[in-house]
PDB file of C-alpha atoms in Angstrom:
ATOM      1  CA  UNK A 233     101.050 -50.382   5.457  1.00  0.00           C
ATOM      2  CA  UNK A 234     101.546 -49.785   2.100  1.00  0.00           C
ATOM      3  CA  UNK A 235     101.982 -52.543  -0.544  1.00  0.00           C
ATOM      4  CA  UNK A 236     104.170 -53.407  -3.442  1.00  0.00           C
ATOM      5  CA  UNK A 237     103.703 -56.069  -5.714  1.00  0.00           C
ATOM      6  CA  UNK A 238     106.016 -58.160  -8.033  1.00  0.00           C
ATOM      7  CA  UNK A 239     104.964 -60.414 -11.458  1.00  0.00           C
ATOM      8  CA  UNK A 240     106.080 -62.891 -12.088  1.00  0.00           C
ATOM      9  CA  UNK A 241     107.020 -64.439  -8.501  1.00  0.00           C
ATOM     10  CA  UNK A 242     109.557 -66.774 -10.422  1.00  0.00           C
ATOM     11  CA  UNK A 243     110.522 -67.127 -13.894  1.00  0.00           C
ATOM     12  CA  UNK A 244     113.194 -69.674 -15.583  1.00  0.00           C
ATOM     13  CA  UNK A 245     114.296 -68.542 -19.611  1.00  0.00           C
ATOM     14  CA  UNK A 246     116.655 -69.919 -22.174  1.00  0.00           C
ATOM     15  CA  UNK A 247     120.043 -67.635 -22.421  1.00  0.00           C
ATOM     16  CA  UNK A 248     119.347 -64.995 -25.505  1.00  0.00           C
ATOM     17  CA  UNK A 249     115.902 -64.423 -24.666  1.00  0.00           C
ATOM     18  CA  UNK A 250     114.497 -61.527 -22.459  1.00  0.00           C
ATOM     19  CA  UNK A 251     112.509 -61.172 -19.760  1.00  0.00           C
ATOM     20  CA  UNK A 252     110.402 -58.595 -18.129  1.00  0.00           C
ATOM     21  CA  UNK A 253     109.258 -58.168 -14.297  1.00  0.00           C
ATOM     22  CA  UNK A 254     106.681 -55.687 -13.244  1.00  0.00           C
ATOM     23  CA  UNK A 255     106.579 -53.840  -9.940  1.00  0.00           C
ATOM     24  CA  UNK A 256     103.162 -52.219  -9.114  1.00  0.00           C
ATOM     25  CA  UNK A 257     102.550 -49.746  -5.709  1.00  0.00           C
ATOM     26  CA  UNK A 258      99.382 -51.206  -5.174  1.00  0.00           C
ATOM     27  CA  UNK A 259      97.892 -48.722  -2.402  1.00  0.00           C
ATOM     28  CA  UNK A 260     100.362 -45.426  -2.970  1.00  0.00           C
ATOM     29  CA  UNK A 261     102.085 -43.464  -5.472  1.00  0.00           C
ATOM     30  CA  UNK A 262     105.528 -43.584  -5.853  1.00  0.00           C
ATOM     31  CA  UNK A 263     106.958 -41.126  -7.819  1.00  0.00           C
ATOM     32  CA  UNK A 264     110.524 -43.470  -7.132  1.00  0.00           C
ATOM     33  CA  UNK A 265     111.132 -47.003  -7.337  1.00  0.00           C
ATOM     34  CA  UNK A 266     114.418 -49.015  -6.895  1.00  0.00           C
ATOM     35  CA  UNK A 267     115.134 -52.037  -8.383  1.00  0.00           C
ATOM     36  CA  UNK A 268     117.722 -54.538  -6.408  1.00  0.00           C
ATOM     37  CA  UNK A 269     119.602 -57.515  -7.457  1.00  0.00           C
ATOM     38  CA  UNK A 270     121.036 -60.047  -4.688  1.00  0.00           C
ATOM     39  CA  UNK A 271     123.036 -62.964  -5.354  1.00  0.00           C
ATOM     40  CA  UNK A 272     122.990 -66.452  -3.257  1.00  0.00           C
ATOM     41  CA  UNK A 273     124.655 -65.474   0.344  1.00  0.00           C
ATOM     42  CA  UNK A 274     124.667 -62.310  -0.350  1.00  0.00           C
ATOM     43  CA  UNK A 275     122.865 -58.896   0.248  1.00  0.00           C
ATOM     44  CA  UNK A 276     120.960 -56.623  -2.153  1.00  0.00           C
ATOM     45  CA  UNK A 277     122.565 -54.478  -4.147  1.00  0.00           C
ATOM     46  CA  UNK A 278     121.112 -51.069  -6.047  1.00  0.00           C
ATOM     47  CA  UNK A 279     120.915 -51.647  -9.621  1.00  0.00           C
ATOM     48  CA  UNK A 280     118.867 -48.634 -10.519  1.00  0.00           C
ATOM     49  CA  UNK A 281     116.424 -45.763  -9.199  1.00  0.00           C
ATOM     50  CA  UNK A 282     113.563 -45.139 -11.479  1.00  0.00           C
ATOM     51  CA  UNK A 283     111.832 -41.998 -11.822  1.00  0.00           C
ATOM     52  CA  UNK A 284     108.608 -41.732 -12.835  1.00  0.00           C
ATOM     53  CA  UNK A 285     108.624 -40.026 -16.624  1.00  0.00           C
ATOM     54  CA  UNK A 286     112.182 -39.892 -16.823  1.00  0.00           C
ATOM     55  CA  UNK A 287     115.291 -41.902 -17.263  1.00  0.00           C
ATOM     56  CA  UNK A 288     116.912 -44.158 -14.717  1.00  0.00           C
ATOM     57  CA  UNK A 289     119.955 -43.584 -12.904  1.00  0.00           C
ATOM     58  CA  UNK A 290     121.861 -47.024 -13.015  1.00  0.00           C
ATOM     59  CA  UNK A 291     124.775 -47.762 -10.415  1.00  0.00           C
ATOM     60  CA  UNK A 292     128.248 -47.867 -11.592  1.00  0.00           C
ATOM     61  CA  UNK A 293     129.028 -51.613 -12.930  1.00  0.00           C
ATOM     62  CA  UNK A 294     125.098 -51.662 -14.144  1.00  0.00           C
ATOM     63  CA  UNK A 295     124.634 -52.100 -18.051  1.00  0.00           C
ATOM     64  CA  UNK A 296     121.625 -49.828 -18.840  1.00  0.00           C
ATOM     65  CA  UNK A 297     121.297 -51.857 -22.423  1.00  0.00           C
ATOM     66  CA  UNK A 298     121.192 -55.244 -20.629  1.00  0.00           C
ATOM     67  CA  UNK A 299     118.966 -54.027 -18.111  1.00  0.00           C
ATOM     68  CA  UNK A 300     115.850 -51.625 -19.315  1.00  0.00           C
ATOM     69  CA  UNK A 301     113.478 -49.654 -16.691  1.00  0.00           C
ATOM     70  CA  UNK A 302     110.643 -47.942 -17.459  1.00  0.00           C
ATOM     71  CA  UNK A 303     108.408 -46.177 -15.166  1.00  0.00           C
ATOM     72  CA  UNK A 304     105.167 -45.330 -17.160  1.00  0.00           C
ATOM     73  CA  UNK A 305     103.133 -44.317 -14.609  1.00  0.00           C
ATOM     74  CA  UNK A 306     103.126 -43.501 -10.721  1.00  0.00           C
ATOM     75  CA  UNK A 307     102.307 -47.475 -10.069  1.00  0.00           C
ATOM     76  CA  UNK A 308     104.282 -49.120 -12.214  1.00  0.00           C
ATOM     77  CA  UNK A 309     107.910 -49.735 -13.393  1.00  0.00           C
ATOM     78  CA  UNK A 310     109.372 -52.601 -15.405  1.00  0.00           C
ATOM     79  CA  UNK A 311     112.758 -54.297 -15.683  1.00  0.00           C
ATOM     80  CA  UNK A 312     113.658 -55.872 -18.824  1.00  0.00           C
ATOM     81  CA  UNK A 313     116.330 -58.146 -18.952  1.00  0.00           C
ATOM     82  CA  UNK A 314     117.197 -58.448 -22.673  1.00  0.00           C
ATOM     83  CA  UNK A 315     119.660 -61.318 -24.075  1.00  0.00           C
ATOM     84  CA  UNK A 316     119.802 -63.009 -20.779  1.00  0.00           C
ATOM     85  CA  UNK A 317     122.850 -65.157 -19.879  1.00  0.00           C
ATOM     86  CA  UNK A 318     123.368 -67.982 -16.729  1.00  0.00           C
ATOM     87  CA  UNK A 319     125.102 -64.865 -14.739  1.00  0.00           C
ATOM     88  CA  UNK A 320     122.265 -62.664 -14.683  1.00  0.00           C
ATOM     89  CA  UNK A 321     120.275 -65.756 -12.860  1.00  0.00           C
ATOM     90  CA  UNK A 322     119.591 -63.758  -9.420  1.00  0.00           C
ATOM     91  CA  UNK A 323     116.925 -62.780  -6.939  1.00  0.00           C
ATOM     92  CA  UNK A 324     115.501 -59.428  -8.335  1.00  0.00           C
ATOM     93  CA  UNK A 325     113.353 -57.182  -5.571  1.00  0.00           C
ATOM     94  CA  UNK A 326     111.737 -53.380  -6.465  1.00  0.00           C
ATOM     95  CA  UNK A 327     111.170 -51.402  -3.670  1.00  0.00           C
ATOM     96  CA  UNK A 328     109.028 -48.079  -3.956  1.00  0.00           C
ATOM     97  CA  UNK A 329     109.135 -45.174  -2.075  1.00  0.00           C
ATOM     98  CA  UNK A 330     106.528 -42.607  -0.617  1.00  0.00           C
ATOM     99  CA  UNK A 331     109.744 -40.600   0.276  1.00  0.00           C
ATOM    100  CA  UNK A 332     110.040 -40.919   3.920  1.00  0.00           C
ATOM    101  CA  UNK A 333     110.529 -44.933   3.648  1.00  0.00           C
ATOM    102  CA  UNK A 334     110.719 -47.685   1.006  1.00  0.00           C
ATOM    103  CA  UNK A 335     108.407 -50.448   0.724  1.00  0.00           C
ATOM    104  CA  UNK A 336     109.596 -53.672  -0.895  1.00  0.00           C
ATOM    105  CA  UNK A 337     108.270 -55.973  -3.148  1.00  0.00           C
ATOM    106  CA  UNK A 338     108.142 -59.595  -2.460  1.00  0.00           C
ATOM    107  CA  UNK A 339     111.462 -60.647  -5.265  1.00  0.00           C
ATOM    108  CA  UNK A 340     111.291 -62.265  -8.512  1.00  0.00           C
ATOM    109  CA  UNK A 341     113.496 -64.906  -8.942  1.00  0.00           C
ATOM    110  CA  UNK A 342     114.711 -65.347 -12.322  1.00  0.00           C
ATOM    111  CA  UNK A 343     116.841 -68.503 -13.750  1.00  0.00           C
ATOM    112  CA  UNK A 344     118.803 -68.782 -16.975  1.00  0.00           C
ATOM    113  CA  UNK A 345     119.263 -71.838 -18.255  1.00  0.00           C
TER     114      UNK A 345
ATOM    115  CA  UNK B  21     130.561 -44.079  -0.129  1.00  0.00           C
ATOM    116  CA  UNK B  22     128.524 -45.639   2.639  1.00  0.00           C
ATOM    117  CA  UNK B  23     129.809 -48.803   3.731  1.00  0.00           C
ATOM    118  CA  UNK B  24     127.557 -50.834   6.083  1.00  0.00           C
ATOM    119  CA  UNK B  25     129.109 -53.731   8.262  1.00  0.00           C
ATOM    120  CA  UNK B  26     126.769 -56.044  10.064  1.00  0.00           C
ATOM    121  CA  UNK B  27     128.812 -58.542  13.669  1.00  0.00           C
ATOM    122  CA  UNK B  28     128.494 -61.442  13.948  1.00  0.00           C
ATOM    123  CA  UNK B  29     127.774 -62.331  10.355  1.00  0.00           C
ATOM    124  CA  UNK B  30     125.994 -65.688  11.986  1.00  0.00           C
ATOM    125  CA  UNK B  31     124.489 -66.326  15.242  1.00  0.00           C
ATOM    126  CA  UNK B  32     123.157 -69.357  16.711  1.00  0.00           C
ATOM    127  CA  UNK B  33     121.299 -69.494  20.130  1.00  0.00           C
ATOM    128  CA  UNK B  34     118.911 -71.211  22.006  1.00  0.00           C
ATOM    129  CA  UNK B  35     115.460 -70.048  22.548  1.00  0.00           C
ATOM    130  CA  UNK B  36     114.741 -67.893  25.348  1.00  0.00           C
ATOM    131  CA  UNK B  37     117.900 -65.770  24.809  1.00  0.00           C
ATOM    132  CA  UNK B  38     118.416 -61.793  24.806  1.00  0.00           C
ATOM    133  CA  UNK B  39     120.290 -61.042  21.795  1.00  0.00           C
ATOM    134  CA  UNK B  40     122.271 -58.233  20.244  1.00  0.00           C
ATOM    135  CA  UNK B  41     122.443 -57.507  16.413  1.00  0.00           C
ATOM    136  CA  UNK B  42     125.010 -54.576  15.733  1.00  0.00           C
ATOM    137  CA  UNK B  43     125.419 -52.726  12.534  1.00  0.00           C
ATOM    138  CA  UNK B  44     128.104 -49.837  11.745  1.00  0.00           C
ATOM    139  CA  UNK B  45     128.349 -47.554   8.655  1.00  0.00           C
ATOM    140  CA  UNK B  46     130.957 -45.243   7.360  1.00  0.00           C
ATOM    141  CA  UNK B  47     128.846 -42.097   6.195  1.00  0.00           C
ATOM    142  CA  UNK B  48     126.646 -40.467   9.363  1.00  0.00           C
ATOM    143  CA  UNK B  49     125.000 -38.582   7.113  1.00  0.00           C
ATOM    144  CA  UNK B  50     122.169 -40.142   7.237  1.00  0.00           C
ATOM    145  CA  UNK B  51     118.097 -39.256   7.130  1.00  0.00           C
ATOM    146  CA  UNK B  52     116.991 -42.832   8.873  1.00  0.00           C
ATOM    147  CA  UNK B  53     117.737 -46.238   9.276  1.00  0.00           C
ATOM    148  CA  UNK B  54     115.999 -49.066   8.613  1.00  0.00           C
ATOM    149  CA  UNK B  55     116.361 -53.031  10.261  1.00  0.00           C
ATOM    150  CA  UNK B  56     115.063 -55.544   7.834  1.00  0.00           C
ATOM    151  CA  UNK B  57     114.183 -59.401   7.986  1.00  0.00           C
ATOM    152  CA  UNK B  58     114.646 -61.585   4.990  1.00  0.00           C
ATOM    153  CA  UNK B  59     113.423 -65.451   5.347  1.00  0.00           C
ATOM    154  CA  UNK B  60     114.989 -67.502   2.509  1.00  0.00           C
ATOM    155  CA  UNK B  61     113.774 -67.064  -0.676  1.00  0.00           C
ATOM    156  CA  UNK B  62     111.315 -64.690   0.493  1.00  0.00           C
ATOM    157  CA  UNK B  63     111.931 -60.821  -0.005  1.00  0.00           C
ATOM    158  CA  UNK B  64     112.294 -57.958   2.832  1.00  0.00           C
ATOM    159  CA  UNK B  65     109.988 -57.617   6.218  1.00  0.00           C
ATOM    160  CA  UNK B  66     110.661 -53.701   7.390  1.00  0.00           C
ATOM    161  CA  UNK B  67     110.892 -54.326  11.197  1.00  0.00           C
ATOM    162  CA  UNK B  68     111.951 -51.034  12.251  1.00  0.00           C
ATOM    163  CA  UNK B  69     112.648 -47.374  11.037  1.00  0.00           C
ATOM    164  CA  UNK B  70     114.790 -45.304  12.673  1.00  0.00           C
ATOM    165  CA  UNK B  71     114.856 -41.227  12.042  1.00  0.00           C
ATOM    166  CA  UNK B  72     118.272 -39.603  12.064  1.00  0.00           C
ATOM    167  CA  UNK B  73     116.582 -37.535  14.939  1.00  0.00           C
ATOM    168  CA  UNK B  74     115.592 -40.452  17.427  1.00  0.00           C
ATOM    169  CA  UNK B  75     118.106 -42.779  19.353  1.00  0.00           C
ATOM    170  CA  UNK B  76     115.928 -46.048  19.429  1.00  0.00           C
ATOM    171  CA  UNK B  77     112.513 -47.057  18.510  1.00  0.00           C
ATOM    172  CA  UNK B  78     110.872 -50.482  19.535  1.00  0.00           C
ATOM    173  CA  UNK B  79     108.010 -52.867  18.176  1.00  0.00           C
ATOM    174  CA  UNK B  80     107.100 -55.876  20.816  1.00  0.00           C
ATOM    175  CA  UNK B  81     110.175 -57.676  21.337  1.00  0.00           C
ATOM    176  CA  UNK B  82     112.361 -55.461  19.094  1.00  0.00           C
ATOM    177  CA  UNK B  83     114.318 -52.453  20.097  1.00  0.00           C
ATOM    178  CA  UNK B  84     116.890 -50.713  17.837  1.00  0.00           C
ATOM    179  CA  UNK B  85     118.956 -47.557  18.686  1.00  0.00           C
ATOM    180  CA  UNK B  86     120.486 -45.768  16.557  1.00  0.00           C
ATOM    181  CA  UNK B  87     123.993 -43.620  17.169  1.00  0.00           C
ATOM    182  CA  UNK B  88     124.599 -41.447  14.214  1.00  0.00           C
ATOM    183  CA  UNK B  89     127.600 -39.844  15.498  1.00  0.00           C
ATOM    184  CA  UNK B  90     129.373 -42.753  15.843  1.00  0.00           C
ATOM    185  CA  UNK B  91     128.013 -44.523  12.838  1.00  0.00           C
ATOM    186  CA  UNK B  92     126.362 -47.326  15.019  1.00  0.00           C
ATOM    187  CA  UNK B  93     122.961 -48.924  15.408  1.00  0.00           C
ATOM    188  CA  UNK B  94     122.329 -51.697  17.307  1.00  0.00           C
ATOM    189  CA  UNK B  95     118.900 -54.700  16.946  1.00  0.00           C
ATOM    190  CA  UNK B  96     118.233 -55.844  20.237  1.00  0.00           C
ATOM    191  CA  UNK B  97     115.657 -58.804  20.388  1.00  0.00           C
ATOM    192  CA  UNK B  98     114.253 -60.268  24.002  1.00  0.00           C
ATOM    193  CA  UNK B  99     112.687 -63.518  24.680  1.00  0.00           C
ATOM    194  CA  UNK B 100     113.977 -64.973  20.724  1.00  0.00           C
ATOM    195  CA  UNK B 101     112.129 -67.852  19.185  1.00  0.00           C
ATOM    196  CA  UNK B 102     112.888 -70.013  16.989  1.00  0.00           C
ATOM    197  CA  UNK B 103     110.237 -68.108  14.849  1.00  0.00           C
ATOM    198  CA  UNK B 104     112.973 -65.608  14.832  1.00  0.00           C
ATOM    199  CA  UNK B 105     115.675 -67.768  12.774  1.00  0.00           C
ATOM    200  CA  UNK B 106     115.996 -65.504   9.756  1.00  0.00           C
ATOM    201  CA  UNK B 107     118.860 -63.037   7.868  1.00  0.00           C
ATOM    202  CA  UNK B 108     118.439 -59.748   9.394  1.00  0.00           C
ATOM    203  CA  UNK B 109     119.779 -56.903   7.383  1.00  0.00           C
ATOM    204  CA  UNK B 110     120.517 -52.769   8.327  1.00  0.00           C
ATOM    205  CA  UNK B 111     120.483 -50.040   5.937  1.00  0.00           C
ATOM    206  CA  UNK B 112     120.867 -46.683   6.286  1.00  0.00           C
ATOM    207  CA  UNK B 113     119.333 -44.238   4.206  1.00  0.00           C
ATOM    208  CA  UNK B 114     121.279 -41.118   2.727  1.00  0.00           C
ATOM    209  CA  UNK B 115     119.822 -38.528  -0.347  1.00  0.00           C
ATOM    210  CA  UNK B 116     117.515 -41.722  -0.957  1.00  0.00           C
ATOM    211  CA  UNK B 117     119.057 -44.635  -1.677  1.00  0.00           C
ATOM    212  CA  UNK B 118     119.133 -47.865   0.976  1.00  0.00           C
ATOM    213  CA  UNK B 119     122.686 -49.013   1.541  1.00  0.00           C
ATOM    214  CA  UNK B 120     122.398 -52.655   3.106  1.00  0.00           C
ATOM    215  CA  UNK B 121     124.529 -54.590   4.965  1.00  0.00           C
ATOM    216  CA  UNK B 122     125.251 -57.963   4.736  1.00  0.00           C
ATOM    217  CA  UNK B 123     123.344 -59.537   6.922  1.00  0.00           C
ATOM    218  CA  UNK B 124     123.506 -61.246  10.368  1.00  0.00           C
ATOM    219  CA  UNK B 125     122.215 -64.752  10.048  1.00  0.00           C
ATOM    220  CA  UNK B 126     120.012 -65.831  12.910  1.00  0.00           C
ATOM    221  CA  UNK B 127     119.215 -69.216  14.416  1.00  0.00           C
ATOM    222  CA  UNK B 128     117.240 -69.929  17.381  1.00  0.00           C
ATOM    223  CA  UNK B 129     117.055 -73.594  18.331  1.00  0.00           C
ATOM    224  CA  UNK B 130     114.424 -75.143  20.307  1.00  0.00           C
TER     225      UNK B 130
END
């Protein structure tokens, strides 16, 4: 099946500071990747769909200056979380998609302290 | 808006047990569905994908069927172990975006 990848696995920052997480389709080109945020007890919700060359398309309630996607190339997207605060600690998974099903990336669990 | 609603929210049972996972969304509109297994801290394990066109699909001891008229699909899993204890999660896919539910949270005791 096909394979998505996440780096870093877990990261801890100091609030103000930002911090990036890759997602790579190791196996597959994905012209679309989604990134997810879920909070303790609670399920994932879409924060963005990334298009490969373009602009993401953020969900309504999702700061697109606090939370920066890029999607350089058909294997790769980043999230940036700039001027991080203790709220935006969270479980952050990608998931990319060949079109007929999406393939999720393991989560990167980010902590603000 | 979809709106995806996963019963019982928790389930506890002892091994051995048939079991029932049901999930219900607003929108029917759907192209497929997906069932999903999270562990803690871990991320998502597809179990099962579900075109609009079929009514169930199964993988060992995993069936799900899928009712898109009535906005209903339902996780049934034979024979559970407690390898099975886990958050399982439903989302149907419309355009293509993943709408998830909640989660049912499953414990099998030995």
């Amino acid at each position: 099946g096909a394979v998505v990848s996440q780096h870093p696995s877990w990261v801890i920052c100091k609030s103000g500071t930002s911090v990036k997480i890759e997602c790579r389709s190791l196996d597959f080109q994905a012209t679309t990747m989604f990134w997810y945020r879920q909070f303790p007890k609670q399920s994932l919700m879409l924060m963005a769909t990334s298009n490969e060359g373009s602009k993401a398309t953020y969900e309504q309630g999702v700061e697109k200056d606090k939370f920066l996607i890029n999607h350089a190339s058909l294997t790769l997207s980043t999230l940036t979380v700039t001027s991080a605060h203790p709220e935006d600690s969270s479980f952050y998974i990608c998931s990319a998609t060949n079109v007929y099903e999406q393939y999720f990336g393991p989560g990167t669990r980010l902590t603000v302290t | 808006k979809q709106e995806v609603t996963q019963i019982p929210a928790a389930l506890s049972v002892p091994e051995g047990e048939n079991l029932v996972l049901n999930c219900s969304f607003t929108d029917s509109a759907i192209y497929n569905l997906q069932w999903f297994r999270q562990d803690p801290g871990k991320g998502l394990t597809s179990l099962l994908l579900i075109q609009s066109s079929q009514r169930e699909q199964t993988s060992g001891r995993l069936n799900a069927s899928l009712d898109k008229s009535s906005g209903r699909s339902t996780l049934y899993i034979a024979a559970s172990q407690p390898g099975d204890s886990a958050t399982y999660l439903c989302a149907p896919m419309g355009g293509n975006k993943l709408v998830f539910g909640a989660g049912t949270i499953l414990r099998v005791k030995s």
